[in-house]
Coordinates of C-alpha atoms in Angstrom, one line a residue:
X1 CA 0.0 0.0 0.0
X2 CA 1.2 3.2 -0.8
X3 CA 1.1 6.2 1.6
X4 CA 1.8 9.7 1.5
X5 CA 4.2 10.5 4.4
X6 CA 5.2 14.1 3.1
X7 CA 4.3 16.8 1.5
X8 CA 6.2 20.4 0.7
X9 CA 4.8 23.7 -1.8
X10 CA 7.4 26.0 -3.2
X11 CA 7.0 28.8 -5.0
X12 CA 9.9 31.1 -7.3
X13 CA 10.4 32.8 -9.8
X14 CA 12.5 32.1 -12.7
X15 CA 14.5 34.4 -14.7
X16 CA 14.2 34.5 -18.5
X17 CA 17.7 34.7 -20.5
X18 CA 16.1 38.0 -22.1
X19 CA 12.5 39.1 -22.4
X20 CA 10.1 37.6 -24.2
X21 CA 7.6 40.5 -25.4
X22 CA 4.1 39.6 -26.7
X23 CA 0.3 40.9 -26.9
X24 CA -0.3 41.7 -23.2
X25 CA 3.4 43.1 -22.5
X26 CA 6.6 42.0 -22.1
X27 CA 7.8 39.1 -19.3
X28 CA 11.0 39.2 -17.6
X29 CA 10.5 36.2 -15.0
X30 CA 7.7 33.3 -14.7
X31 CA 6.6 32.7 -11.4
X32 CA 6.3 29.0 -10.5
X33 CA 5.3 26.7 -8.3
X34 CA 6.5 23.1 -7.4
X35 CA 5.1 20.6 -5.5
X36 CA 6.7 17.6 -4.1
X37 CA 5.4 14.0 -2.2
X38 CA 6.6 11.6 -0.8
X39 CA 5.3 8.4 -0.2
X40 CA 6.1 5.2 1.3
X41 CA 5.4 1.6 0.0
X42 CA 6.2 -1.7 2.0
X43 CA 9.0 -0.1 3.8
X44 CA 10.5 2.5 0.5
X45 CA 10.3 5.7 0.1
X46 CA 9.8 7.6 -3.2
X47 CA 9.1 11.1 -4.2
X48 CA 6.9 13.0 -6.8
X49 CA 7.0 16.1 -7.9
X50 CA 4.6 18.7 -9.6
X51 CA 5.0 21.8 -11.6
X52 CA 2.0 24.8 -11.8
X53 CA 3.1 26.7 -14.9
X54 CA 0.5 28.9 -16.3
X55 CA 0.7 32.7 -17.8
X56 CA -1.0 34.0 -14.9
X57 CA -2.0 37.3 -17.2
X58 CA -3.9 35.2 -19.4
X59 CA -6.0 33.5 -16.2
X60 CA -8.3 34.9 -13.3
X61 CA -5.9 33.9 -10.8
X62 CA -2.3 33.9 -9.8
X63 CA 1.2 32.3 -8.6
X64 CA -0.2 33.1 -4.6
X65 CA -3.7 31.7 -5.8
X66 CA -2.1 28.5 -6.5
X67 CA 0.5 28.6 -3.8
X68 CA -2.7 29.5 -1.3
X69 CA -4.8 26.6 -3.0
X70 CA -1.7 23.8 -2.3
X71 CA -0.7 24.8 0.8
X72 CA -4.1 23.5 2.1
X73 CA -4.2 20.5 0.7
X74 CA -4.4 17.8 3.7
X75 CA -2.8 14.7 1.9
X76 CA -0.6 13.4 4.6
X77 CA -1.1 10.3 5.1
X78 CA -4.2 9.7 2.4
X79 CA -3.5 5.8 0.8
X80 CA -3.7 5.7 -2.5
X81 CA -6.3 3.2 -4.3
X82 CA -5.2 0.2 -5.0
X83 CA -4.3 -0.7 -9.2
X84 CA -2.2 -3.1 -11.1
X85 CA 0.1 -1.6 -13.2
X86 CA -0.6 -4.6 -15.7
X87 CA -3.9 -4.7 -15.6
X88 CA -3.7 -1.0 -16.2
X89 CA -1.5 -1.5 -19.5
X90 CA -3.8 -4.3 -20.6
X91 CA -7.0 -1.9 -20.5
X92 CA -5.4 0.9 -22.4
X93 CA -4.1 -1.3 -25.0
X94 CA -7.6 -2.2 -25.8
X95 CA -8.9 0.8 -25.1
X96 CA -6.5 2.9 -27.4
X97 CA -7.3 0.2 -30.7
X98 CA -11.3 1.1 -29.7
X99 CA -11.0 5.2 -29.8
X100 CA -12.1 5.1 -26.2
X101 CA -10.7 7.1 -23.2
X102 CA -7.8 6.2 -21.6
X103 CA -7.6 4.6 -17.7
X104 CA -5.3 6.9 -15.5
X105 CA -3.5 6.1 -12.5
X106 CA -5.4 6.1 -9.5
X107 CA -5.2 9.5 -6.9
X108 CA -5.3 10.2 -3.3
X109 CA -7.6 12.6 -3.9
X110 CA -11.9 12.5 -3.6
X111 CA -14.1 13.6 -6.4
X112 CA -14.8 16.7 -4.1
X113 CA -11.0 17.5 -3.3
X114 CA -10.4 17.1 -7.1
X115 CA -13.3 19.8 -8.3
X116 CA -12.2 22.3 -5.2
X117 CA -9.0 22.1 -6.8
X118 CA -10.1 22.7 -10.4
X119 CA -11.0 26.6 -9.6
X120 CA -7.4 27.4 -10.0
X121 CA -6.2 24.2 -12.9
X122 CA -2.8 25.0 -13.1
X123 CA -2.6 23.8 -8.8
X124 CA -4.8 21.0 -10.1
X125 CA -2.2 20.0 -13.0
X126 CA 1.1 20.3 -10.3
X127 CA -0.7 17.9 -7.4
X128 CA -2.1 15.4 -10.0
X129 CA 1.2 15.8 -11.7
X130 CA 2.9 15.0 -8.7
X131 CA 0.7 11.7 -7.1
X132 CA 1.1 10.6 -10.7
X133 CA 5.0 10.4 -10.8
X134 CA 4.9 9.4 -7.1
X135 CA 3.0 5.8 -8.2
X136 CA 4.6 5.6 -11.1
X137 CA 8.2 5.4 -9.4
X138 CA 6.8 3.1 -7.0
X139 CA 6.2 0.9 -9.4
X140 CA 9.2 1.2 -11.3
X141 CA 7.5 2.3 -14.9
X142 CA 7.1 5.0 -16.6
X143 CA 3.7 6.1 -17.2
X144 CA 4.3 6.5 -20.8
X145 CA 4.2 2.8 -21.2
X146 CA 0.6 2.7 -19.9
X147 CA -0.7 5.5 -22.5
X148 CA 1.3 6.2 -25.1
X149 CA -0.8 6.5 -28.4
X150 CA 2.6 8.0 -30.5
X151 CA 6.4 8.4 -30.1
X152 CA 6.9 11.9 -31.8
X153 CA 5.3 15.0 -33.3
X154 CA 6.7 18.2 -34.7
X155 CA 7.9 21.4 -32.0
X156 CA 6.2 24.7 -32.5
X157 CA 8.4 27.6 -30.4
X158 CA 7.0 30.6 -29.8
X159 CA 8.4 33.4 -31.3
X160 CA 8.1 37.1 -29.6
X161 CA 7.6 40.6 -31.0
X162 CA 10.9 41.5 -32.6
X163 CA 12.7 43.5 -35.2
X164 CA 12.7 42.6 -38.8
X165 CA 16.2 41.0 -38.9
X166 CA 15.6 39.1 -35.8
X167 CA 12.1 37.7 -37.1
X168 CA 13.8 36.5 -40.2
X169 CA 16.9 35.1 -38.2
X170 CA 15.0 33.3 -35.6
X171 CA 12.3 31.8 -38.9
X172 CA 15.0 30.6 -41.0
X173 CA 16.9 28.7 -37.7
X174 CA 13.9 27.0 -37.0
X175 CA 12.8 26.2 -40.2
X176 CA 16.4 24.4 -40.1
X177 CA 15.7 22.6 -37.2
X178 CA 12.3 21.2 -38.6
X179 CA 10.2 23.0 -35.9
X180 CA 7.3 25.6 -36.7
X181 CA 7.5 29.1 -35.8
X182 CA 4.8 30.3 -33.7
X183 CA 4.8 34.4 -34.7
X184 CA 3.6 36.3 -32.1
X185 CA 1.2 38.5 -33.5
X186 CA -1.3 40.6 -31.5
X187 CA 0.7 44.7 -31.7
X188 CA -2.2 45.9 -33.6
X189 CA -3.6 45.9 -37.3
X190 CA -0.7 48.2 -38.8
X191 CA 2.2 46.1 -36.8
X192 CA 0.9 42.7 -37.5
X193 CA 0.6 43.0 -41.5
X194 CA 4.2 44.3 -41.3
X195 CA 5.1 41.4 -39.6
X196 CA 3.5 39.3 -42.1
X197 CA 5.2 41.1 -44.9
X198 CA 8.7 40.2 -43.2
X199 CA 7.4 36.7 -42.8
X200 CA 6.5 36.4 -46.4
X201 CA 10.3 37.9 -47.4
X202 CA 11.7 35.3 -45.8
X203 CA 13.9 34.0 -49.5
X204 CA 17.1 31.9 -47.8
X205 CA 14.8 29.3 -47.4
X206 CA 12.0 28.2 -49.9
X207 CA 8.9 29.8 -48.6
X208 CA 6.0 28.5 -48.3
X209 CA 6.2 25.7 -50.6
X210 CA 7.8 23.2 -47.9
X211 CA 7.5 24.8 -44.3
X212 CA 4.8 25.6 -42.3
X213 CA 3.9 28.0 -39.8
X214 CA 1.5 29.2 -37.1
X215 CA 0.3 32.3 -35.6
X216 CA -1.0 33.2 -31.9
X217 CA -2.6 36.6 -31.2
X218 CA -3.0 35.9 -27.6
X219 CA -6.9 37.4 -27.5
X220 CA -5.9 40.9 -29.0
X221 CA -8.5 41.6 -31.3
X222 CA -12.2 41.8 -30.9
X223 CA -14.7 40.5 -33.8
X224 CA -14.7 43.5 -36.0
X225 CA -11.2 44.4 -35.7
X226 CA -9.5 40.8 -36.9
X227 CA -11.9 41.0 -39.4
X228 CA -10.3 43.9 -40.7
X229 CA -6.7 42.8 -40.0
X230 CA -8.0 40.1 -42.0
X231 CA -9.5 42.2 -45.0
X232 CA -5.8 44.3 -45.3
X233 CA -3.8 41.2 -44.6
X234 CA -5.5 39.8 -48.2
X235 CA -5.7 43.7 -49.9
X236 CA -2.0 43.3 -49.7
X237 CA -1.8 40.3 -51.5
X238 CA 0.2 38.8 -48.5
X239 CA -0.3 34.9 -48.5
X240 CA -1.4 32.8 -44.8
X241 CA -1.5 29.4 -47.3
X242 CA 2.1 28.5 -45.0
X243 CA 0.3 29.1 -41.4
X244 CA -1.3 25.9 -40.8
X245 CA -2.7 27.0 -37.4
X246 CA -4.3 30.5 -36.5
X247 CA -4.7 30.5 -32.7
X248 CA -6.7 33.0 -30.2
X249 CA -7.4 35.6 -32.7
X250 CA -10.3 36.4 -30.7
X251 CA -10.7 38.4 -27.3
X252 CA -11.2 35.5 -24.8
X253 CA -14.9 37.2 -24.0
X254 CA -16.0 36.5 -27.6
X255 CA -18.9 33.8 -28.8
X256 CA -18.0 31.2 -30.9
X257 CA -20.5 32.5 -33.1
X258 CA -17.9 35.3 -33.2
X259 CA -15.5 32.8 -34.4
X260 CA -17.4 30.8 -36.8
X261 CA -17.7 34.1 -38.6
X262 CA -14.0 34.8 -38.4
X263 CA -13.4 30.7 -40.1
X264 CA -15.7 31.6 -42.9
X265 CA -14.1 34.9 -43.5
X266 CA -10.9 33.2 -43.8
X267 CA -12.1 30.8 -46.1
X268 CA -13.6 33.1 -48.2
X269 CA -10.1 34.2 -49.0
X270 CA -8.8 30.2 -49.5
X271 CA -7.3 30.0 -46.2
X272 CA -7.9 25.9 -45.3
X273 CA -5.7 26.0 -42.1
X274 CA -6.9 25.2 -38.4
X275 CA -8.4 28.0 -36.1
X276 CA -7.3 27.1 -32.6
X277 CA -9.1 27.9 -29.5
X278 CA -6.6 28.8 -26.2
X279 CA -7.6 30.8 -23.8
X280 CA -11.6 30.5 -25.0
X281 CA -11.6 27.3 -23.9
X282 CA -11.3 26.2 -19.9
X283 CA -14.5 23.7 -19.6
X284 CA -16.0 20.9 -21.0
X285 CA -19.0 23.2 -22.2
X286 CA -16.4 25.7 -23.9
X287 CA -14.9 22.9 -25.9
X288 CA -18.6 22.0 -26.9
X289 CA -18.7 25.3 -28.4
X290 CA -15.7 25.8 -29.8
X291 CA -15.8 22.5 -32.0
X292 CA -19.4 22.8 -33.1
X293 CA -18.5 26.2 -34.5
X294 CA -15.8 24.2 -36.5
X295 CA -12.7 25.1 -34.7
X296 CA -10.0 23.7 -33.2
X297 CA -8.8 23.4 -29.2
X298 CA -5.4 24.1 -27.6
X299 CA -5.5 21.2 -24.9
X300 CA -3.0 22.9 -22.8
X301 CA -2.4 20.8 -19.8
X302 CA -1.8 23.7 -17.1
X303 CA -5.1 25.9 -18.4
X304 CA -7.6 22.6 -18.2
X305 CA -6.0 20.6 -14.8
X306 CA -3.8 18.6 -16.3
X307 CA -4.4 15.1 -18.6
X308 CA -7.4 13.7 -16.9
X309 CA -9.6 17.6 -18.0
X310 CA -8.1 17.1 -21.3
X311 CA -9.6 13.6 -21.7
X312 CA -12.9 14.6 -20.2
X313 CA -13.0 17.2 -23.1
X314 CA -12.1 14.7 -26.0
X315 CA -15.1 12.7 -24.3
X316 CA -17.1 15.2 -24.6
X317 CA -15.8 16.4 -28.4
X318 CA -15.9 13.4 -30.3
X319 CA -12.0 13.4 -29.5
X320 CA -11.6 16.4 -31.6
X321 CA -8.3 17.0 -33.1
X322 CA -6.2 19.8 -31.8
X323 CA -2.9 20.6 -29.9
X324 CA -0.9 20.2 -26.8
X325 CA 0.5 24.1 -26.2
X326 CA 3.0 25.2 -23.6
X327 CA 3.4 27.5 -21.2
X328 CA 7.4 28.1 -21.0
X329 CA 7.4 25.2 -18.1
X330 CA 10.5 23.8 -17.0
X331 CA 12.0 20.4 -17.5
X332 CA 9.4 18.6 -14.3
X333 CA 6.4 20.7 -15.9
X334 CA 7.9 20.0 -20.4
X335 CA 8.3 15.8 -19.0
X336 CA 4.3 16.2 -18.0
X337 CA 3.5 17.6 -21.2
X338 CA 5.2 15.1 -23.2
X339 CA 3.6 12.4 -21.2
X340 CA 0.1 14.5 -22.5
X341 CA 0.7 15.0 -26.3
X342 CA 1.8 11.6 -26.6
X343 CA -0.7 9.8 -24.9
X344 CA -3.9 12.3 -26.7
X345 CA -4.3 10.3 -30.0
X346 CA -6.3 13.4 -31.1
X347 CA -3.3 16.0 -30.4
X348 CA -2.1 15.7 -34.3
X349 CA -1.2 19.1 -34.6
X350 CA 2.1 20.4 -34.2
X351 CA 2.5 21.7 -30.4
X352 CA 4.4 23.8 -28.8
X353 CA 4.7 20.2 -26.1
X354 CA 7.2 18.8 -28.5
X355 CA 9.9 21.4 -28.2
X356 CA 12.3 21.0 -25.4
X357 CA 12.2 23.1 -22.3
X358 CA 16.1 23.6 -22.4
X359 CA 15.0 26.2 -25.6
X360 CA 14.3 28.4 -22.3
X361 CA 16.2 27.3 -19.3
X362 CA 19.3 26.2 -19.4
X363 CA 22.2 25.8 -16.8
X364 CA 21.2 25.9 -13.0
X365 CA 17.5 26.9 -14.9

C-alpha cells in the first residue's frame, strides 16, 4: 500500500535569458510553483514532484492563488487506491485500438477535493502531476508505457515581438531545425501586416512551398477588428497558405459564433488552415462550443488541470483534433507535457509540447 508521508509547496520565480515581449506586455520572470510527495510503500520511500506553470496574465488567478490553494491541501497520510500496473497496460491497449478514453492512475484525492482544486487548474495540473510520478516510481514504470498513443510529433516555439532581422533570423533557424514558428502577433492591425510582410520575405529558405507556420494573437482583437486585419492582410496580396494553425485571434470574451464568422471569413479568402481555440476554452461546455463552430482546441495541460480535464474534453468532443501548447514550463512541468501530447491520439497538430524546455532554461535553470 502506498502512503503519502510528506508533502512540501514551493514557490519562485525564474528568470528569462532576455525578455520575451508579446500581446499583453513584455515578461522578464515566470513565477512558478513546485510541489513535491513523498510516499512510502512496503518499507521504500519515493518522491513526486509537480509543476504549476501557467501565464498568470492570461488566467483569473495567480502564482499566490495557487501557492494558497496547495498549501491547504491535507494529503498526509491519504493511501492511495489500489491498481495493477498490468492490468492497467492491458485496459489501455484495448482501449486505445477502440478510440475510447484512456484509464489513469489512480489518486489520493476524492471527487470533491479534485473539483475544489479545479478553480485554479494550473494547482490541479502540479498535485495530479505530482501523485502521478509518485505511483509511477513506486512501481518502477514509466507512465508512458501505460498511455502512449505516438512516439513523436513536430515542435512549434514561440516566437516574440521583434525586429525585422531578428524575425527573419530566428524563422530561418527553425525552419532548419524542422520545428514551426509560432509568430507572435497581436501589436495591432498596422504592426501585425508588417510582420507578415517580413514573414512572407523570408527567401534563404523556400517559402512557403515546404515549411509551415503558425500564428498566436494571444486574445488581442475583438470580432470587427481581426476581421479587418484580416480584410488588409488579403488587400495586400500577403499569402497565410504556409500558417497551418491561427490561434486565439479572438478576445477570450468572444462567442464562438464570433468565431465561426471569423473561419468563414478566412475561407472566403482560400485560407484551409486550423483556427485554434486557447484561452476560449477552460471547460468541457467551452470545448462544446468551440468544436461545433468548427474550430480547433489548444488542450494545454496547465489551463484545463492537467491530462485527466483534457480527456474529459475529448469525451465530450468526439476526441476532436487539436494541440498540446505550452506555457514556458521547466524540465518537471515540459516531462508532464510530453507524457500529454503523446498519450492524446487526437493532439495531431504540431505543439508547442514537442519542443524542449532547455529552448528556455538552461544551466542551473
Amino acid at each position: 500500500m502506498l502512503y503519502v508521508t510528506g508533502y512540501e509547496v514551493m514557490m519562485l520565480a525564474i528568470d528569462l535569458s532576455s525578455p520575451f515581449r508579446l500581446a499583453f506586455g513584455e515578461l522578464y520572470c515566470l513565477p512558478r510553483v513546485i510541489v513535491r510527495l513523498n510516499g512510502e510503500n512496503q518499507g521504500v520511500t519515493f518522491d513526486g514532484i509537480g509543476e504549476a506553470a501557467i501565464d498568470f496574465p492570461f488566467v483569473g488567478y495567480d502564482p499566490w492563488d495557487v501557492y494558497w490553494c496547495l498549501s491547504q491541501i491535507e494529503i498526509l497520510g491519504r493511501s492511495y487506491p489500489e491498481a495493477d500496473p498490468k492490468e492497467l497496460f492491458e485496459i489501455n491497449q484495448k482501449r486505445q485500438l477502440e478510440g475510447v478514453t484512456l484509464e489513469l492512475p489512480p489518486l489520493p484525492l476524492t471527487k470533491t477535493e479534485l473539483n475544489n482544486i479545479l478553480q485554479y487548474p494550473a494547482a490541479l495540473t502540479a498535485l495530479t502531476m505530482a501523485c502521478d510520478d509518485l505511483w509511477g516510481k513506486t512501481h518502477g514504470i514509466s507512465l508512458a508505457d501505460l498511455t502512449l498513443a505516438k512516439e513523436s510529433g513536430q515542435p512549434m516555439v514561440s516566437v516574440g515581438f521583434s525586429n525585422s532581422t531578428d524575425l527573419k533570423n530566428t524563422v530561418c533557424q527553425l525552419f532548419q531545425r524542422g520545428a514551426i514558428p509560432k509568430i507572435k502577433l497581436g501589436q495591432g492591425v498596422d504592426q501585425d501586416t508588417e510582420c507578415l510582410k517580413i514573414i512572407n520575405s523570408v527567401q534563404t529558405i523556400p517559402f512557403p512551398a515546404k515549411h509551415h507556420l503558425s500564428a498566436d494573437f494571444n486574445g488581442a482583437y475583438k470580432l470587427g477588428e481581426f476581421l479587418g486585419f484580416v480584410e488588409k492582410v488579403w488587400s495586400e496580396g500577403i499569402n497565410l497558405s504556409a500558417f497551418l494553425t491561427l490561434e486565439q485571434p479572438l478576445v477570450p470574451e468572444a462567442t464562438f459564433v464570433d468565431w465561426s464568422k471569423v473561419k468563414d471569413r478566412l475561407s472566403d479568402f482560400g485560407w484551409s488552415g486550423n483556427l485554434v481555440a486557447d484561452e476560449s476554452v477552460i471547460t468541457v461546455t467551452d470545448a462544446i462550443e468551440c468544436v461545433r463552430n468548427g474550430c480547433h482546441i489548444n488542450y494545454k495541460m496547465q489551463k484545463l488541470g492537467g491530462l485527466r480535464e483534457a480527456l474529459k474534453i475529448l469525451r465530450a468532443t468526439g476526441r476532436t483534433v487539436g494541440m498540446v501548447g505550452g506555457t514556458f514550463p521547466t524540465a518537471i512541468g515540459r516531462a508532464y507535457d510530453l507524457w500529454a501530447v503523446a498519450s492524446l491520439p487526437q493532439a495531431t497538430l504540431p505543439s508547442d509540447s514537442w519542443e524542449p524546455s532547455t529552448d528556455w532554461f538552461s544551466g542551473p535553470r
